[in-house]
Coordinates of C-alpha atoms in Angstrom, one line a residue:
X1 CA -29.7 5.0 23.8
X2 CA -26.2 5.2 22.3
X3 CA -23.0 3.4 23.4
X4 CA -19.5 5.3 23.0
X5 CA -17.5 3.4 20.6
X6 CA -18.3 0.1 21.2
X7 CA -15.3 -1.6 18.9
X8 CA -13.3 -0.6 22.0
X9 CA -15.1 -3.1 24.4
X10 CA -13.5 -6.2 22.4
X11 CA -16.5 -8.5 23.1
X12 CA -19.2 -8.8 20.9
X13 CA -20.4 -11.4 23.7
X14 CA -20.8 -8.3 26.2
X15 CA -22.3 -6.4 23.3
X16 CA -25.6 -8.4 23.1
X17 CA -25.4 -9.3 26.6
X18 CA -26.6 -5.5 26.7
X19 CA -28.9 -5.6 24.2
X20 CA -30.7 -7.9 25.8
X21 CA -30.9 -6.5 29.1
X22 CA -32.2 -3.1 27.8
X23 CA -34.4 -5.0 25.3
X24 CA -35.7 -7.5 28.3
X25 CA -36.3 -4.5 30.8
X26 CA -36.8 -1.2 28.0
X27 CA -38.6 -2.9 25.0
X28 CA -39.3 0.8 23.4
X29 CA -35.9 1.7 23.4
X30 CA -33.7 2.2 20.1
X31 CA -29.9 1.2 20.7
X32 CA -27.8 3.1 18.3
X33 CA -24.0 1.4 18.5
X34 CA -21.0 4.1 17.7
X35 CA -18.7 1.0 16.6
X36 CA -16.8 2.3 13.5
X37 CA -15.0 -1.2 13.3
X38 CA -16.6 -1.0 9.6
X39 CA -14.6 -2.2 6.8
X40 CA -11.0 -1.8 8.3
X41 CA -10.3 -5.1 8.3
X42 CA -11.6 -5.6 4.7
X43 CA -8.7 -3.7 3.0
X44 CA -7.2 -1.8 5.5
X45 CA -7.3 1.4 4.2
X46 CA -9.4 4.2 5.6
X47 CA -12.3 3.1 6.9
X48 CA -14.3 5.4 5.1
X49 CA -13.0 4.3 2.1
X50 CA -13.4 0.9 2.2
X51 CA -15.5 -1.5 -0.1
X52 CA -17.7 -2.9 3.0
X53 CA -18.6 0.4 4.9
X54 CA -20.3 -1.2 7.9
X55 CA -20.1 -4.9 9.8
X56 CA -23.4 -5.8 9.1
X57 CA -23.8 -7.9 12.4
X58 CA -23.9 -4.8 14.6
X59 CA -26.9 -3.6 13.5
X60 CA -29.2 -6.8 13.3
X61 CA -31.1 -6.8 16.4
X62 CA -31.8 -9.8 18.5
X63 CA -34.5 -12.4 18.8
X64 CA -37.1 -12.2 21.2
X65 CA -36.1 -15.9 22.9
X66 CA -32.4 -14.7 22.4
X67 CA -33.1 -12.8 25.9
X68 CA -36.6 -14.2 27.2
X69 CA -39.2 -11.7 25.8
X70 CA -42.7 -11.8 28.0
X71 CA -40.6 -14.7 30.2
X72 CA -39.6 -14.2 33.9
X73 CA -36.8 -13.1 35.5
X74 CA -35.4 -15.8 35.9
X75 CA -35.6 -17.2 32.7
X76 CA -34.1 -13.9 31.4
X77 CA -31.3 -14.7 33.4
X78 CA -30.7 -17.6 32.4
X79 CA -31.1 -16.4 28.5
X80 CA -28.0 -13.4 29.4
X81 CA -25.9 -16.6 30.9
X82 CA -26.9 -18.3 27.4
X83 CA -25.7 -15.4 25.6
X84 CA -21.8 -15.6 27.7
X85 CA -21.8 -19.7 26.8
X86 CA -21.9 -18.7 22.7
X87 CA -25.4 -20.2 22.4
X88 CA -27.2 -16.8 20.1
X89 CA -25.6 -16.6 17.1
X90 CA -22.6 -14.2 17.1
X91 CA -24.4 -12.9 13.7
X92 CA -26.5 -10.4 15.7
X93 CA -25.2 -8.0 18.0
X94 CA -28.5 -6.8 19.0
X95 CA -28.2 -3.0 17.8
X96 CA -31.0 -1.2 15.9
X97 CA -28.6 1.0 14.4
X98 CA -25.3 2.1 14.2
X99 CA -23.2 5.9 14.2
X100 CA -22.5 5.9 10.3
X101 CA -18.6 7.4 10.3
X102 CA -18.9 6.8 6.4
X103 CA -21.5 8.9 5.4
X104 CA -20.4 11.7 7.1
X105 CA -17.1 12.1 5.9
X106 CA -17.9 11.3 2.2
X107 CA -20.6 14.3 2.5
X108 CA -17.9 16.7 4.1
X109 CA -15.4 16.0 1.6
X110 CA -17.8 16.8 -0.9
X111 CA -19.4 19.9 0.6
X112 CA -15.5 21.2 1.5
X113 CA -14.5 20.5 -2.3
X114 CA -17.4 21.9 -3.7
X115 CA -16.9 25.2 -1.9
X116 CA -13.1 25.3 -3.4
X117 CA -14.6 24.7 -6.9
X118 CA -13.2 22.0 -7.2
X119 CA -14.5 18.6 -9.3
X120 CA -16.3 16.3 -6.4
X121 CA -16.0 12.1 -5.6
X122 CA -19.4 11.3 -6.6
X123 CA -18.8 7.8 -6.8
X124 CA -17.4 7.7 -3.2
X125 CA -21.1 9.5 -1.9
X126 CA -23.4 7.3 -3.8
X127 CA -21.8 4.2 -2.6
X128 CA -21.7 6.2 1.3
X129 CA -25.4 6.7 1.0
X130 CA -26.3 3.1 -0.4
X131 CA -24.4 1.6 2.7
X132 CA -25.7 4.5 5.1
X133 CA -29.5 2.7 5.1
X134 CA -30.7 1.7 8.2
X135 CA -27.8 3.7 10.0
X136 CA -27.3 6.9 11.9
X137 CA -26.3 10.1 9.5
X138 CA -25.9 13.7 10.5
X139 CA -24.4 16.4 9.2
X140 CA -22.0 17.2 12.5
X141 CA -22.3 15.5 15.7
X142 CA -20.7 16.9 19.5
X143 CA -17.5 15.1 18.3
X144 CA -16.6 17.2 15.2
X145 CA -18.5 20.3 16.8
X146 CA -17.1 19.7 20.7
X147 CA -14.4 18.0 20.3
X148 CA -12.7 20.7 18.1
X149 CA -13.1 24.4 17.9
X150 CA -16.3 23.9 19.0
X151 CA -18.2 25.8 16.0
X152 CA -21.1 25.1 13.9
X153 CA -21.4 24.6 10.7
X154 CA -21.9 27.6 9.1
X155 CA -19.1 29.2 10.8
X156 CA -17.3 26.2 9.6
X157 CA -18.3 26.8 5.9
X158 CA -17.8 30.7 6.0
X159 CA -14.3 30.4 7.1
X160 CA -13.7 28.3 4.0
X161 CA -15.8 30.6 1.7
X162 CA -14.1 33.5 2.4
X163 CA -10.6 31.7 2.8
X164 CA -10.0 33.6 6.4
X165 CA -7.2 32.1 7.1
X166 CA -5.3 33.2 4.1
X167 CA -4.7 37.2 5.8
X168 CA -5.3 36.3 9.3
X169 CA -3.4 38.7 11.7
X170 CA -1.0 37.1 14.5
X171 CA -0.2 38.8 17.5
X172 CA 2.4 38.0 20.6
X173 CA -0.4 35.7 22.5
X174 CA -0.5 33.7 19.6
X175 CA 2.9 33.4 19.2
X176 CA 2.8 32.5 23.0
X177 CA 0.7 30.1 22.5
X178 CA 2.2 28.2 19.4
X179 CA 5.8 27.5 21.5
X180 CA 3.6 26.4 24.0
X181 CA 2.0 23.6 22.1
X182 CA 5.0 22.8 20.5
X183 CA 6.0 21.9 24.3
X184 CA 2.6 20.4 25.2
X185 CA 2.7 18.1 22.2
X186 CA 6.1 17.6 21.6
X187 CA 5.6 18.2 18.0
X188 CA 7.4 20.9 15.2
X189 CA 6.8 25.0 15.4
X190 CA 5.5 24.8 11.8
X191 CA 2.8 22.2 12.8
X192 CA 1.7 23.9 15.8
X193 CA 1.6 27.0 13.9
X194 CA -0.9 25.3 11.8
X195 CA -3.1 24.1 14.5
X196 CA -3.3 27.6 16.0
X197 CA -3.8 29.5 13.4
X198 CA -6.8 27.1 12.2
X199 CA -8.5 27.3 15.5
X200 CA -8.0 30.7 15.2
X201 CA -9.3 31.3 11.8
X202 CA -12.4 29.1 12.9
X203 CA -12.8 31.9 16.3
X204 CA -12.6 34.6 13.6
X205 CA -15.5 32.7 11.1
X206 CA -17.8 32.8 14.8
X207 CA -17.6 36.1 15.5
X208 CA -17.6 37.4 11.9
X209 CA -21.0 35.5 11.7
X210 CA -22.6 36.6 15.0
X211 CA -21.7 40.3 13.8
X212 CA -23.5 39.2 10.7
X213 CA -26.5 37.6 12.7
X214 CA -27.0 39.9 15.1
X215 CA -26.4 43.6 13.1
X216 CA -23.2 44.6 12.5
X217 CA -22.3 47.4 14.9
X218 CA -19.2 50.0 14.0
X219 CA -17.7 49.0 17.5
X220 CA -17.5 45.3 16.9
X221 CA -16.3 45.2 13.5
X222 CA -13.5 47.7 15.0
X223 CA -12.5 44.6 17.6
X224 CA -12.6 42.1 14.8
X225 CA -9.9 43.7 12.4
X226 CA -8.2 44.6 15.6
X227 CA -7.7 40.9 16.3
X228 CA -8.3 39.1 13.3
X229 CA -7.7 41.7 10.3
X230 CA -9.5 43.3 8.0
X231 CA -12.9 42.3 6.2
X232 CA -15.1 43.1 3.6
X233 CA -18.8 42.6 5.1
X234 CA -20.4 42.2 2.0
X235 CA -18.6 39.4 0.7
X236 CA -18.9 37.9 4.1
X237 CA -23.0 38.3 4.5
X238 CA -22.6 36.8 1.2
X239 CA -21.0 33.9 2.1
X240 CA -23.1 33.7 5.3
X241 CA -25.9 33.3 3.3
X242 CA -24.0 31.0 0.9
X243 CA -23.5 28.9 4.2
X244 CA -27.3 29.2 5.2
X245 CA -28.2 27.8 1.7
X246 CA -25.6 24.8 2.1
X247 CA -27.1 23.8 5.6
X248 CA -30.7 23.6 3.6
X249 CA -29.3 21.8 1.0
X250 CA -26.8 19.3 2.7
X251 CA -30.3 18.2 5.7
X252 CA -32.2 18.1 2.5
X253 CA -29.7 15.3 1.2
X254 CA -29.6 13.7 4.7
X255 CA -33.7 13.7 5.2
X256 CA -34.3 11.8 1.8
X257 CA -32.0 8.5 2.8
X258 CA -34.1 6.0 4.6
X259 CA -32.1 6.3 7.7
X260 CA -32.0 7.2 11.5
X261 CA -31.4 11.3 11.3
X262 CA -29.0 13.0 14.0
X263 CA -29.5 17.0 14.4
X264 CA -27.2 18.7 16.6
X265 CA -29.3 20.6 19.2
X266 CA -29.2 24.2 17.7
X267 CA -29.1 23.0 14.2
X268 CA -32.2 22.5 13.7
X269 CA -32.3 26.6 13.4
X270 CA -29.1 27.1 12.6
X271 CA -28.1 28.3 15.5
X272 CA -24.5 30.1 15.9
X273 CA -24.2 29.4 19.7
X274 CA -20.6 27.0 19.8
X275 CA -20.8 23.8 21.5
X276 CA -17.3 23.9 23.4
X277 CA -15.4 20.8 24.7
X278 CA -15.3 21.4 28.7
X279 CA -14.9 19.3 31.5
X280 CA -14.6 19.8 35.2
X281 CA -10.5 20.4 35.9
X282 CA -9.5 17.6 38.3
X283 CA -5.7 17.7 38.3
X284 CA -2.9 20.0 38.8
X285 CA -2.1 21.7 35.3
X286 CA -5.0 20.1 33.5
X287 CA -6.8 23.6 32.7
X288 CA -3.6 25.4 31.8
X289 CA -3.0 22.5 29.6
X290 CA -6.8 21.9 27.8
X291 CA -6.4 26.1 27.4
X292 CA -3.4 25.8 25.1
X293 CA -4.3 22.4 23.1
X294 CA -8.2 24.5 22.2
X295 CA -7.3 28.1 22.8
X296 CA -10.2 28.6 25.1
X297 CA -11.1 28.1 28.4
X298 CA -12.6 24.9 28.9
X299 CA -14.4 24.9 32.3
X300 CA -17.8 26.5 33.4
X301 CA -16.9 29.2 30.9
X302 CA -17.2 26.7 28.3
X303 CA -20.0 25.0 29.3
X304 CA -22.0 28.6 30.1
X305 CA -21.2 29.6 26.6
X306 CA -22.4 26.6 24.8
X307 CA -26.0 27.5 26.1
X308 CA -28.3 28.2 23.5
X309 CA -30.6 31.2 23.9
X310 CA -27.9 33.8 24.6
X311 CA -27.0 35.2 21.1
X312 CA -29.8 38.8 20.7
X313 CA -30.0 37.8 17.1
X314 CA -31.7 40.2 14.0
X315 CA -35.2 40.4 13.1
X316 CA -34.2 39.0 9.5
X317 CA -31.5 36.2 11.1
X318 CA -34.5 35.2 13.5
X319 CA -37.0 35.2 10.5
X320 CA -34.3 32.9 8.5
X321 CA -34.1 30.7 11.4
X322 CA -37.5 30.0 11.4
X323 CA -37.6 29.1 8.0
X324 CA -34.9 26.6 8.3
X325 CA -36.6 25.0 11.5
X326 CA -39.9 24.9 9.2
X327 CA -37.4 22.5 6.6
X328 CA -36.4 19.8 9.3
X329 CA -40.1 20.2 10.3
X330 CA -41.1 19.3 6.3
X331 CA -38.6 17.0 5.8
X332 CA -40.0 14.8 9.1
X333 CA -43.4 15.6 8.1
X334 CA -41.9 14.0 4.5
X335 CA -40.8 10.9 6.4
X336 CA -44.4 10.5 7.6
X337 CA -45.7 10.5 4.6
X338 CA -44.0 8.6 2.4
X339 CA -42.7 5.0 3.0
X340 CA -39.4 5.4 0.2
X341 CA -38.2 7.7 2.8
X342 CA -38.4 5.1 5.9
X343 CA -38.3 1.7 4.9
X344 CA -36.9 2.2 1.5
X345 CA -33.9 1.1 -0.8
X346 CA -31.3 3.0 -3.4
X347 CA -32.2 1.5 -6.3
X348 CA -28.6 1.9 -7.6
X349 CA -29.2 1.6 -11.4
X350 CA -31.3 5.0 -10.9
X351 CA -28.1 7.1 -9.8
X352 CA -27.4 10.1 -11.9
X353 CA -23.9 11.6 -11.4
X354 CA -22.8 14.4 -13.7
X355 CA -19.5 15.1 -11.9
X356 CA -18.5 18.6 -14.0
X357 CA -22.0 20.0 -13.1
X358 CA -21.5 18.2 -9.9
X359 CA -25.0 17.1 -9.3
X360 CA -26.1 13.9 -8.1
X361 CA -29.5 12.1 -8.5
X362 CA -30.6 9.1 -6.1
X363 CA -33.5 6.7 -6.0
X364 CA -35.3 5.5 -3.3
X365 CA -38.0 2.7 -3.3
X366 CA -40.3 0.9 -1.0
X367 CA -41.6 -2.2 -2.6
X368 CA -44.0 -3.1 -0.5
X369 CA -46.3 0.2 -1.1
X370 CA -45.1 1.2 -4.4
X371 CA -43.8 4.7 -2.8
X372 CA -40.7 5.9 -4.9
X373 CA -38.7 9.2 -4.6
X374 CA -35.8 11.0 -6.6
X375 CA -33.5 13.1 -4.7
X376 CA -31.5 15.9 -6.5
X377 CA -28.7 17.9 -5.0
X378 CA -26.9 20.4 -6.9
X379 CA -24.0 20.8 -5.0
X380 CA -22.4 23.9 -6.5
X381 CA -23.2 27.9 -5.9
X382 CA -24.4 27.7 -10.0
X383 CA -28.0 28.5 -10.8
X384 CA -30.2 27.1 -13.5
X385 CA -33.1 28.9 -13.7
X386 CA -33.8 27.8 -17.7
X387 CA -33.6 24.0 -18.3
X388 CA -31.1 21.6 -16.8
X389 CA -31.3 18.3 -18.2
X390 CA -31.8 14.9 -16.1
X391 CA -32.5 11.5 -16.8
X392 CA -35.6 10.8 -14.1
X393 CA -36.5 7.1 -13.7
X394 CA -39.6 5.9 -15.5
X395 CA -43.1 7.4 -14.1
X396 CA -44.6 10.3 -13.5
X397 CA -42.8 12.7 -10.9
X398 CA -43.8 15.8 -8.7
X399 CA -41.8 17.9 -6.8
X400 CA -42.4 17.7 -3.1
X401 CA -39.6 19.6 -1.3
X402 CA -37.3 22.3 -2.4
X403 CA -34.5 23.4 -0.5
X404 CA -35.1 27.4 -2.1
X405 CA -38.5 27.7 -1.2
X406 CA -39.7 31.1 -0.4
X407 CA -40.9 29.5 2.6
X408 CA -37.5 27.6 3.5
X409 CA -35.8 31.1 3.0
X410 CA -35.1 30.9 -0.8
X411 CA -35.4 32.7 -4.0
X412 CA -38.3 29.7 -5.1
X413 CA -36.7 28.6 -7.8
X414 CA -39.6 25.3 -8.0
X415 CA -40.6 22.9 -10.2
X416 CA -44.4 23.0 -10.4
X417 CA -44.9 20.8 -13.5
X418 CA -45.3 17.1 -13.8
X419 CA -42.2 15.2 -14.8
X420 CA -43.3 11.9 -17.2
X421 CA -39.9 9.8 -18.1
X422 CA -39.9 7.2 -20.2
X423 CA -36.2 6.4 -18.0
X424 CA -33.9 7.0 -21.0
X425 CA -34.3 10.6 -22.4
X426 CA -33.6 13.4 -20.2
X427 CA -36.0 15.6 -18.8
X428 CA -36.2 19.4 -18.4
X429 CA -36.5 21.4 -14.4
X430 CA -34.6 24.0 -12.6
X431 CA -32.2 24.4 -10.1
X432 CA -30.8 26.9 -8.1
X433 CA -27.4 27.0 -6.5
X434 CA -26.8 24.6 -3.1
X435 CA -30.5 23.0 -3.4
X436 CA -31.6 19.9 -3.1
X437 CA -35.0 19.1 -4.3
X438 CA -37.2 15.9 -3.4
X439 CA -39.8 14.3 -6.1
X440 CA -42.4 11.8 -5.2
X441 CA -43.2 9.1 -7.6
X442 CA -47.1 9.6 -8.5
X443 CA -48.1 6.9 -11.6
X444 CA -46.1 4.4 -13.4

């Protein structure tokens, strides 16, 4: 069960007077708080950039006699009216979890930078993903996805890869639109431009991949460069797959920090169907308005076309989407097995960051069973199929997931040896471009 963005409520009171109550009367129940209060009030700069990324009391559930656990009624009751009089510790909110902000915009930042070949924050992810533990990641969510141009994520990535909006065509409806939201938002022509032509660009990315996805057909590459310009299709299956290889590698990333895991329905497969913002119209001018602030039409229209199942895809699009869906199924399989992955911490004296390669090596450890695993992603499009040299923490290590697996849809660039580190020297394995790999400690 998730609550909305409960910093808004302004009563931490109210907050664990529901956790109680679904605690009380729905014991099995996991209460995931969207608060984002997080460390604005530390330093008050971004709140993804501050030193304390979370307020830890949000996420530390509450005691069974904070709300009368096994008691009556009655005595529950009296526990919630306990609650309003200050007498449970404001300490503990009562949430199992809570929707980690952070961790997602460190990870886009880095997977944005990295496609513009650019040298990535590594610092700024490791300490994202030590304070992520315990918390709710994903890769998108309905907000970035709905709330916005309503595309996934590799339409996101291949409108970046192949820079789309630098030659994108304009035409009079456009132009239309643009002095419309100028009026709409009362803000300048030049930044309204900006906003339409990025929403645009991001309309050209979707039906560039679906053309991609499904076959391209002569007649609707015509309709493309007749409303968005021209395009190579090569370069743009290329980045396609580019994008297919980032989504691997970036869930890969996500699956190996002990955490709660969020996939956008469709994800999962990567599925191209949008997930557009729409709502019922209720006043007067409200659709004509919601049209020019997303450029779509955002009743039943919307809501019909963010229904997954509709897109005829390829033979060899619906063989790669099965190969993705057979990753996430891994990677849970993954959290099954081994305890690092569920109940684990980032030992942080283990990180390996080689920003100019831009590849980053975590640690995570479960004490209690002795189960360890080392996470590499190597963020960048640049293969190493000969030796690329990392410092592994001491033990013996085997490679357990691969993001380019043959069976995951890659070229199976693996690691079948066994690592043994002494901790200090640097060890020898492969990696291909956007892959992350996952080895499982097996002897000290």
């Amino acid at each position: 069960l998730r609550l909305d963005m409960t910093k808004f409520m302004d009563s931490d009171i109210t907050m664990q007077q529901i956790a109680a109550e679904v605690n009380y009367h729905n014991p099995d129940v996991f209460l995931i708080a969207e608060d984002g209060r997080n460390g604005v009030a530390t330093n008050g700069s971004d709140f993804w950039n501050a030193p304390e990324l979370h307020d830890k009391r949000v996420s530390h559930p509450l005691l069974p006699q904070d709300y009368g656990m096994g008691e009556s009624e009655k005595i529950h009751d009296k526990k919630i009216d306990e609650i309003g009089e200050m007498k449970v510790p404001i300490a503990r909110l009562g949430y199992d979890s809570e929707w980690d902000f952070n961790f997602y915009h460190s990870l886009s930042n880095v997977l944005y930078t990295s496609i513009a070949d650019d040298l990535i924050d590594l610092d700024l992810l490791e300490h994202s993903i030590a304070c992520s533990q315990g918390k709710t990641i994903y890769l998108t969510s309905h907000d970035e996805t709905g709330n916005f141009d309503g595309n996934r994520l590799i339409t996101k990535w291949m409108a970046a890869i192949l820079d789309l909006k630098k030659d994108l065509k304009f035409n009079s409806k456009d132009d239309a639109r643009i002095e419309n939201y100028t009026k709409l938002k009362h803000c300048s022509y030049n930044d309204a431009k900006e906003v339409v032509k990025s929403q645009k660009t991001q309309f050209a990315a979707e039906s560039l991949a679906t053309i991609i996805a499904t076959g391209s057909k002569e007649e609707d590459i015509k309709n493309y460069e007749k409303e968005y310009g021209k395009v190579d299709l090569t370069k743009a299956e290329k980045a396609y797959q580019k994008a297919f290889n980032m989504h691997k590698m970036a869930y890969g990333l996500l699956y190996s920090i002990p955490a709660q895991q969020m996939v956008l329905q469709g994800d999962e497969q990567t599925d191209l169907t949008p997930f557009r913002f729409y709502r019922k119209i209720d006043f007067l001018g409200d659709e004509q308005n919601l049209q020019i602030e997303k450029g779509y039409d955002t009743g039943f229209e919307a809501l019909n076309k963010s229904k997954l199942g509709q897109i005829e895809y390829s033979p060899e699009t619906k063989e790669l989407m099965t190969q993705h869906k057979n990753l996430i199924q891994e990677l849970n399989n993954l959290h099954k097995e081994i305890p690092a992955l569920t109940n684990g911490y980032m030992v942080l004296g283990n990180t390996v960051k080689h920003p100019f390669s831009r590849v980053l090596g975590v640690n995570f450890k479960d004490e209690k069973t002795n189960s360890e695993v080392f996470t590499i992603t190597n963020f960048p499009d640049i293969k190493y199929d000969v030796d690329y040299k990392i410092t592994f923490p001491k033990g013996k290590w085997v490679e357990v997931l691969n993001t380019d697996d043959k069976k995951f849809g890659g070229e199976g660039l693996v690691n079948k040896e066994i690592i043994e580190s002494n901790g200090i020297d640097q060890e020898k394995i492969v990696l291909n471009g956007n892959t992350t790999t996952i080895f499982k400690k097996i002897d000290d």
